[in-house]
Coordinates of C-alpha atoms in Angstrom, one line a residue:
M27 CA 40.3 142.5 81.2
E28 CA 38.2 142.9 78.0
G29 CA 41.0 141.5 75.9
E30 CA 41.4 138.4 78.1
K31 CA 37.7 137.8 78.0
C32 CA 37.7 138.0 74.2
I33 CA 40.6 135.5 74.0
E34 CA 38.8 133.1 76.3
T35 CA 35.7 133.4 74.2
K36 CA 37.6 132.6 71.1
R37 CA 39.3 129.6 72.8
L38 CA 35.9 128.2 73.9
R39 CA 34.5 128.6 70.4
K40 CA 37.4 126.8 68.9
E41 CA 37.1 124.0 71.4
Q42 CA 33.3 123.7 70.6
K43 CA 34.1 123.6 66.9
M44 CA 36.6 120.8 67.5
K45 CA 34.1 118.9 69.6
D46 CA 31.4 119.3 66.9
R47 CA 33.8 118.0 64.2
E48 CA 34.6 115.0 66.4
R49 CA 30.9 114.2 66.9
V50 CA 30.3 114.5 63.2
R51 CA 33.3 112.3 62.4
R52 CA 32.1 109.6 64.9
A53 CA 28.6 109.7 63.5
L54 CA 29.8 109.3 59.9
R55 CA 32.1 106.4 61.0
A56 CA 29.3 104.7 62.9
R57 CA 27.0 105.2 59.9
A58 CA 29.6 103.8 57.5
I59 CA 30.0 100.7 59.7
L60 CA 26.2 100.2 59.9
D61 CA 25.9 100.6 56.1
A62 CA 28.7 98.0 55.6
Q63 CA 27.1 95.5 57.9
S64 CA 23.7 96.0 56.3
K65 CA 25.2 95.6 52.8
A66 CA 27.0 92.4 53.9
W67 CA 23.7 91.0 55.4
K68 CA 21.8 91.8 52.2
E69 CA 24.5 90.1 50.1
E70 CA 24.4 87.0 52.4
Q71 CA 20.6 86.9 52.1
R72 CA 20.9 87.2 48.3
K73 CA 23.3 84.2 48.2
L74 CA 20.9 82.2 50.3
R75 CA 18.0 82.9 48.0
L76 CA 20.2 81.9 44.9
S77 CA 21.3 78.8 46.7
K78 CA 17.7 77.8 47.4
Q79 CA 16.6 78.5 43.8
A80 CA 19.5 76.5 42.5
G81 CA 18.4 73.6 44.7
D82 CA 14.8 73.8 43.4
N83 CA 15.8 74.0 39.7
N84 CA 18.2 71.0 39.9
D85 CA 15.2 68.6 39.8
G86 CA 14.8 69.2 36.0
D87 CA 18.4 70.0 35.2
F88 CA 20.0 67.6 32.6
S89 CA 23.1 69.7 31.9
G90 CA 25.4 67.8 34.1
N91 CA 25.4 70.3 37.0
K92 CA 22.7 68.5 38.9
G93 CA 23.2 68.7 42.7
K94 CA 25.8 71.5 42.4
K95 CA 25.1 74.3 44.8
E96 CA 26.7 77.7 45.5
T97 CA 28.8 77.7 48.6
V98 CA 27.2 79.8 51.3
H99 CA 29.6 81.3 53.9
T100 CA 28.4 82.4 57.4
W101 CA 30.3 83.7 60.4
E102 CA 29.8 83.4 64.1
I103 CA 31.4 85.4 67.0
V104 CA 31.7 83.5 70.3
N105 CA 32.1 85.4 73.6
K106 CA 31.2 88.7 71.9
P107 CA 31.3 91.6 74.4
S108 CA 28.1 93.3 75.3
K109 CA 27.1 96.4 73.3
G110 CA 28.6 99.6 74.7
S111 CA 31.1 97.7 76.9
G112 CA 34.1 99.4 75.1
E113 CA 35.7 96.0 74.5
W114 CA 37.7 95.6 71.3
L115 CA 36.4 93.3 68.6
P116 CA 38.5 91.9 65.7
Y117 CA 38.0 93.7 62.4
E118 CA 36.0 96.5 64.0
S119 CA 37.1 100.2 64.4
D120 CA 38.4 101.1 67.8
D121 CA 37.1 104.5 69.0
E122 CA 37.7 103.8 72.7
F123 CA 41.4 104.7 72.5
G124 CA 41.8 108.5 72.5
T125 CA 40.9 110.9 69.7
E126 CA 42.6 112.5 66.7
F127 CA 42.8 115.7 68.8
E128 CA 44.2 114.0 71.9
L129 CA 47.6 115.8 71.8
K130 CA 46.4 119.2 70.5
H131 CA 46.6 120.7 73.9
T132 CA 50.3 119.8 74.2
S133 CA 53.2 121.2 72.3
W134 CA 54.2 120.3 68.8
E135 CA 57.3 118.6 70.2
V136 CA 55.2 116.0 72.0
E137 CA 53.2 115.3 68.8
K138 CA 56.5 115.0 66.9
F139 CA 57.9 112.5 69.5
T140 CA 54.7 110.5 69.3
L141 CA 54.9 110.3 65.5
E142 CA 58.5 109.3 65.6
L143 CA 57.8 106.5 68.1
A144 CA 54.8 105.4 66.0
R145 CA 57.3 104.4 63.2
C146 CA 58.7 101.8 65.6
M147 CA 55.3 100.2 66.3
V148 CA 53.7 97.3 64.5
G149 CA 50.3 95.6 64.7
L150 CA 50.0 92.5 66.9
E151 CA 48.2 94.5 69.4
S152 CA 51.0 97.1 69.9
F153 CA 54.6 97.0 70.9
T154 CA 58.1 98.5 70.5
V155 CA 60.7 97.2 68.1
E156 CA 64.4 96.6 68.7
Y157 CA 66.5 95.8 65.6
V158 CA 69.7 93.7 65.4
D159 CA 71.3 93.0 62.0
D160 CA 68.6 91.4 59.7
T161 CA 66.3 90.5 62.6
G162 CA 63.7 92.7 64.4
Y163 CA 62.8 91.9 68.0
V164 CA 59.3 92.9 69.0
V165 CA 58.5 93.5 72.6
T166 CA 54.9 93.0 73.7
S167 CA 52.6 91.4 76.3
A168 CA 52.9 87.6 76.8
S169 CA 49.1 87.5 76.4
L170 CA 49.8 87.2 72.7
V171 CA 51.1 83.7 73.1
R172 CA 49.3 82.5 76.2
C173 CA 46.7 79.7 76.2
P174 CA 43.2 81.1 76.5
D175 CA 42.2 78.6 79.2
K176 CA 45.4 78.3 81.3
D177 CA 48.6 80.2 82.2
E178 CA 50.9 78.5 79.7
Q179 CA 52.4 79.3 76.4
V180 CA 50.6 78.2 73.2
D181 CA 52.4 75.5 71.3
K182 CA 53.9 76.9 68.0
P183 CA 51.7 79.9 67.6
K184 CA 51.3 81.6 64.3
I185 CA 52.1 85.3 64.6
N186 CA 51.5 87.9 61.9
V187 CA 53.4 91.2 62.3
W188 CA 51.9 94.2 60.5
L189 CA 54.2 97.1 59.9
A190 CA 53.0 100.7 59.9
S191 CA 53.1 100.7 56.1
G192 CA 50.6 97.8 56.0
Q193 CA 53.2 95.1 55.0
K194 CA 52.8 91.8 56.8
L195 CA 55.7 89.7 58.1
E196 CA 55.8 86.4 60.0
G197 CA 57.0 86.4 63.6
F198 CA 58.3 83.7 65.9
V199 CA 58.4 83.5 69.7
S200 CA 61.9 84.2 71.0
N201 CA 61.4 84.6 74.8
V202 CA 58.5 84.6 77.3
D203 CA 58.3 85.5 81.0
F204 CA 54.9 85.2 82.7
Y205 CA 56.1 86.8 85.9
Y206 CA 56.3 90.2 84.2
N207 CA 53.9 89.1 81.3
I208 CA 56.5 90.0 78.7
C209 CA 57.2 88.4 75.4
V210 CA 59.8 88.9 72.6
I211 CA 58.8 88.1 69.0
K212 CA 61.6 87.5 66.5
V213 CA 60.9 88.9 63.0
P214 CA 63.3 88.0 60.2
C215 CA 63.4 90.9 57.8
T216 CA 65.5 91.9 54.7
F217 CA 65.4 95.6 55.4
H218 CA 66.0 97.8 58.5
L219 CA 63.1 98.2 60.8
P220 CA 62.8 101.5 62.8
S221 CA 63.6 101.0 66.4
K222 CA 63.3 102.7 69.8
S223 CA 64.9 101.6 73.0
F224 CA 63.4 101.6 76.5
S225 CA 64.6 104.2 78.8
P226 CA 66.8 103.0 81.8
N227 CA 65.8 106.1 83.9
T228 CA 64.3 105.2 87.3
G229 CA 64.0 108.8 88.6
F230 CA 60.9 109.5 86.5
F231 CA 59.0 107.1 88.8
N232 CA 60.2 108.6 92.1
F233 CA 57.1 110.4 93.5
Y234 CA 59.2 111.9 96.3
E235 CA 60.7 114.2 93.7
N236 CA 58.9 117.2 92.1
H237 CA 58.7 117.0 88.3
T238 CA 56.1 116.6 85.6
R239 CA 54.8 113.1 85.0
D240 CA 52.8 113.6 81.8
V241 CA 52.7 110.5 79.5
V242 CA 51.2 109.3 76.3
A243 CA 50.0 105.7 75.6
L244 CA 50.3 104.5 72.0
G245 CA 48.5 101.6 70.2
R246 CA 48.1 100.4 66.6
S247 CA 45.8 98.0 64.8
C248 CA 46.7 95.8 61.8
E249 CA 46.0 98.6 59.3
P250 CA 48.2 101.3 57.8
C251 CA 48.2 104.7 59.6
S252 CA 46.1 103.3 62.4
L253 CA 47.9 105.1 65.3
K254 CA 46.0 105.4 68.5
V255 CA 47.1 107.7 71.4
A256 CA 45.8 108.6 74.9
S257 CA 47.4 111.1 77.2
G258 CA 47.4 111.2 81.0
K259 CA 49.7 111.3 84.1
L260 CA 51.4 108.8 86.4
I261 CA 49.4 108.0 89.4
P262 CA 50.9 107.1 92.8
R263 CA 48.8 104.0 93.3
R264 CA 49.4 100.3 93.0
S265 CA 47.8 98.2 90.2
R266 CA 45.3 95.6 91.2
F267 CA 47.3 93.0 89.4
D268 CA 49.8 90.7 91.3
C269 CA 53.0 92.0 89.8
E270 CA 54.5 94.4 92.4
E271 CA 56.6 96.3 89.9
L272 CA 53.6 97.5 87.9
M273 CA 52.8 101.2 88.1
V274 CA 49.7 103.1 86.9
S275 CA 48.8 106.0 84.6
S276 CA 45.5 107.8 84.0
C277 CA 45.7 107.2 80.2
E278 CA 42.4 105.7 78.9
I279 CA 43.1 103.0 76.4
S280 CA 41.3 99.9 75.1
K281 CA 42.5 96.3 74.9
R282 CA 44.0 97.3 71.6
G283 CA 46.7 99.0 73.6
V284 CA 47.9 95.9 75.5
G285 CA 51.7 95.6 75.0
G286 CA 52.0 99.1 73.6
P287 CA 54.5 101.7 74.7
L288 CA 54.1 104.5 77.2
M289 CA 56.0 107.6 76.4
D290 CA 56.9 110.7 78.5
F291 CA 56.7 114.2 77.0
D292 CA 60.4 114.2 76.2
G293 CA 60.0 111.3 73.8
N294 CA 61.4 108.5 76.1
V295 CA 59.7 105.1 76.2
T296 CA 58.9 104.8 79.9
G297 CA 56.9 101.6 80.0
M298 CA 54.8 98.8 78.4
N299 CA 51.0 99.1 78.9
F300 CA 48.5 96.5 80.0
Y301 CA 44.7 97.0 80.3
D302 CA 42.3 97.6 83.2
K303 CA 38.9 99.3 83.0
K304 CA 39.6 102.1 85.4
E305 CA 43.2 102.8 84.8
T306 CA 46.2 101.7 82.7
P307 CA 48.8 99.5 84.5
F308 CA 52.3 99.5 82.9
L309 CA 55.6 97.8 83.5
P310 CA 58.3 100.5 83.9
S311 CA 60.8 100.7 81.1
F312 CA 63.9 99.9 83.2
I313 CA 62.4 96.6 84.3
V314 CA 61.6 95.7 80.6
L315 CA 65.2 96.7 79.7
K316 CA 66.6 94.4 82.4
C317 CA 64.4 91.5 81.2
L318 CA 65.7 91.9 77.7
Q319 CA 69.3 91.9 78.9
H320 CA 68.5 88.7 80.9
F321 CA 66.9 87.1 77.8
D322 CA 70.0 87.9 75.7
I323 CA 72.5 86.5 78.3
F324 CA 70.6 83.7 80.1
G325 CA 67.6 83.0 77.9
K326 CA 65.3 83.7 80.8
V327 CA 64.7 86.2 83.6
I328 CA 66.8 85.6 86.8
R329 CA 65.2 87.1 89.9
P330 CA 66.0 85.9 93.5
L331 CA 63.0 84.5 95.3
H332 CA 63.2 86.2 98.8
G333 CA 59.6 85.3 99.9
L334 CA 58.4 88.8 100.7
R335 CA 55.4 90.4 99.1
V336 CA 55.7 94.2 99.3
R337 CA 53.9 97.4 98.4
T338 CA 55.4 100.9 97.8
L339 CA 55.2 102.9 101.0
Y340 CA 53.4 105.9 99.6
E341 CA 50.6 103.6 98.2
A342 CA 49.5 102.5 101.8
N343 CA 46.3 104.0 103.1
L344 CA 46.4 107.1 105.3
S345 CA 45.2 105.3 108.5
L346 CA 48.1 102.9 108.2
L347 CA 50.6 105.6 107.5
E348 CA 49.3 107.7 110.4
K349 CA 50.0 104.7 112.7
K350 CA 53.5 104.3 111.3
V351 CA 54.2 108.1 111.7
Q352 CA 53.3 107.9 115.4
S353 CA 55.9 105.1 115.9
G354 CA 58.5 106.9 113.9
I355 CA 58.4 106.6 110.1
P356 CA 61.6 106.4 108.1
E357 CA 62.7 108.7 105.3
R358 CA 60.2 109.1 102.5
C359 CA 61.1 106.0 100.5
G360 CA 60.9 102.2 100.6
V361 CA 58.3 99.4 100.7
I362 CA 56.0 98.0 103.3
V363 CA 55.8 94.2 103.8
V364 CA 52.2 92.9 103.1
K365 CA 52.9 89.1 103.1
V366 CA 55.6 86.6 104.0
E367 CA 55.4 83.5 101.8
E368 CA 58.6 81.4 101.7
P369 CA 60.2 79.5 104.6
S370 CA 63.5 81.4 104.1
A371 CA 61.7 84.6 104.7
E372 CA 59.7 83.2 107.7
L373 CA 63.0 82.3 109.4
S374 CA 64.0 85.9 109.4
E375 CA 62.7 88.6 111.8
I376 CA 60.9 90.5 109.0
K377 CA 57.2 90.6 109.7
V378 CA 54.1 92.0 107.9
G379 CA 53.9 95.8 108.4
D380 CA 57.7 96.3 108.5
I381 CA 59.2 98.9 106.2
I382 CA 62.3 98.1 104.0
T383 CA 64.4 100.9 102.6
H384 CA 67.7 99.3 101.4
V385 CA 68.9 95.9 100.1
D386 CA 72.6 95.2 100.4
G387 CA 73.1 98.9 101.2
V388 CA 71.4 100.1 98.0
P389 CA 68.4 102.5 98.7
F390 CA 65.2 102.4 96.7
S391 CA 62.0 104.5 96.6
N392 CA 59.4 102.0 95.4
A393 CA 58.7 98.3 94.6
A394 CA 59.7 98.7 91.0
E395 CA 63.2 100.0 91.9
L396 CA 63.6 97.1 94.4
G397 CA 62.6 94.6 91.6
G398 CA 65.3 96.2 89.3
I399 CA 68.0 95.9 92.0
L400 CA 67.1 92.2 92.5
L401 CA 67.3 91.6 88.8
D402 CA 70.8 93.1 88.7
M403 CA 71.8 90.9 91.7
G404 CA 70.4 87.8 90.2
G405 CA 72.2 88.4 86.9
K406 CA 75.5 89.1 88.6
L407 CA 75.2 85.9 90.6
W408 CA 74.7 83.8 87.5
L409 CA 77.5 85.6 85.6
D410 CA 79.9 85.0 88.5
R411 CA 78.8 81.4 88.8
Q412 CA 79.3 80.9 85.0
K413 CA 82.9 82.2 85.3
L414 CA 83.7 79.6 88.0
N415 CA 81.9 76.8 86.2
P416 CA 80.9 77.5 82.5
S417 CA 79.2 74.0 82.3
D418 CA 76.6 74.9 85.0
D419 CA 73.0 74.4 83.9
F420 CA 70.6 77.3 84.7
N421 CA 68.0 74.8 85.7
Q422 CA 70.1 73.5 88.5
T423 CA 69.6 74.7 92.1
A424 CA 71.1 78.1 92.4
A425 CA 74.0 78.9 94.6
V426 CA 73.0 80.4 98.0
M427 CA 73.0 84.2 98.1
S428 CA 72.3 86.4 101.1
L429 CA 70.1 89.5 100.9
K430 CA 70.6 92.0 103.6
F431 CA 67.5 94.2 104.1
H432 CA 67.6 97.5 106.0
V433 CA 64.3 97.2 108.0
R434 CA 62.3 99.4 110.4
T435 CA 60.4 97.0 112.6
Y436 CA 57.3 97.8 114.6
R437 CA 56.5 95.9 117.7
G438 CA 53.8 97.4 119.8
D439 CA 54.4 101.1 120.3
K440 CA 58.1 100.8 119.7
S441 CA 60.1 100.9 116.4
E442 CA 63.7 100.2 115.7
V443 CA 66.0 99.9 112.7
T444 CA 67.7 96.6 112.1
T445 CA 69.5 94.6 109.4
Q446 CA 67.8 91.3 108.5
K447 CA 69.3 88.6 106.3
I448 CA 67.4 86.2 104.0
D449 CA 69.3 83.3 102.4
V450 CA 68.1 82.7 98.8
N451 CA 68.6 79.4 96.9
K452 CA 65.8 79.7 94.4
F453 CA 64.7 82.0 91.6
T454 CA 61.3 83.5 91.1
P455 CA 59.1 81.1 89.0
S456 CA 57.8 82.6 85.8
R457 CA 54.2 81.9 86.7
L458 CA 54.2 83.3 90.3
N459 CA 52.1 86.3 89.3
R460 CA 48.5 85.7 88.0
W461 CA 47.2 87.9 85.3
P462 CA 43.5 88.4 84.5
L463 CA 42.7 86.0 81.6
P464 CA 39.3 86.9 80.0
K465 CA 37.5 84.5 77.7
P466 CA 38.9 84.6 74.1
I467 CA 36.9 86.1 71.3
I468 CA 36.4 83.4 68.7
L469 CA 35.6 84.0 65.1
R470 CA 34.2 80.9 63.3
Q471 CA 33.6 80.7 59.5
Y472 CA 31.1 78.1 58.1
A473 CA 30.6 76.9 54.5
N474 CA 27.1 75.5 54.0
G475 CA 26.8 75.0 57.8
K476 CA 30.2 73.2 58.1
L477 CA 33.0 74.8 60.2
I478 CA 36.0 75.5 57.9
D479 CA 38.0 78.1 59.9
E480 CA 38.4 79.4 63.5
E481 CA 40.4 82.3 64.8
W482 CA 41.1 83.0 68.5
Y483 CA 41.8 86.5 69.9
T484 CA 43.0 87.0 73.5
T485 CA 42.7 90.7 74.1
G486 CA 43.1 91.0 77.9
V487 CA 46.3 91.2 80.0

């Protein structure tokens, strides 16, 4: 007992020392930022004084420089976040995203996997890179190319891609899908970029199975060796965003981490992160992977529009689940219908509150798995149609396909299992889901009071 107490005391001392070092590091960094801001302000005031003096002395200047004044540059930040809000600001350090000791309570293997994945990340906000021949394909959030005031793509955006080494490359938009808020940036490059693929594994997200769900969120700024990490766990809860396939982790990141990868403790890329103040929503890796396959084959994401809005069954509140249990709840998997939107779905017998466990005989455990199955079915339909008629335009009305749902219906105190069919002749529009769109942070530069440059930063998801 005495030995265990001694070991525990040493451990607590070590933790305290690490916390003290972290406090000192933060204090020194904050002081350095304040000193730099103070120095910049003093230099600006000095230039203003020189400018005024030059203006006063020009009245008696016969040297040919009469009227020539020194250019005075000033800057303005529009929509600046309030102090202490934790919001990211361009060109400022980001201390809201983990600490340097974030992974020290894990094994060295986890840190090694993190550092290996960091080689594949670049600085837009953060993302994962795929490499083909002499071109890199960067996967990130569509917020990067979305208009600040509406849910549309910016016309001909200029994209700078900062490598981990600090080298800057120019990127171009390759593909965008606003349903999943995913964007692919094409980066021409003369040398090989490190790459890491998204994991196709769906079992990691099945909460009905017992296994660890520890994860690490990664981010990077536009500076060399600026890796940010935050660890946490998957949470069996739905994101507040519209997208049904999103899942949630407890990793605490800042808006700098939008579009960045989520990694499990085995080094697999398990998702792409978005930002919310209380938790971190992410798009599961197998959905991202299927979107990339659709981009490559069709140029866009093909997903059948069945007209049902659903929620994973285990995410429902306990009072609702208790009511379902009393009427006979199905096996521990599936989704619950929360809204019926399209006429095709309204013509079926599926109602709000029903539970769906299979589609075309294929079982699924959550809304993300259902989304993945529908992506596969939509892709197969288009490939079959292309074989029959290669000249078909993807923008034409799709061929009718029938989705057969295995449904447990609840009518009064009775429940029964039925098979309901929904005929689909449309695909899900890219802008069906709405994503929070905060005001952009605008940096304006003035020369002698005249606006000469303006940069816009959209940092939300």
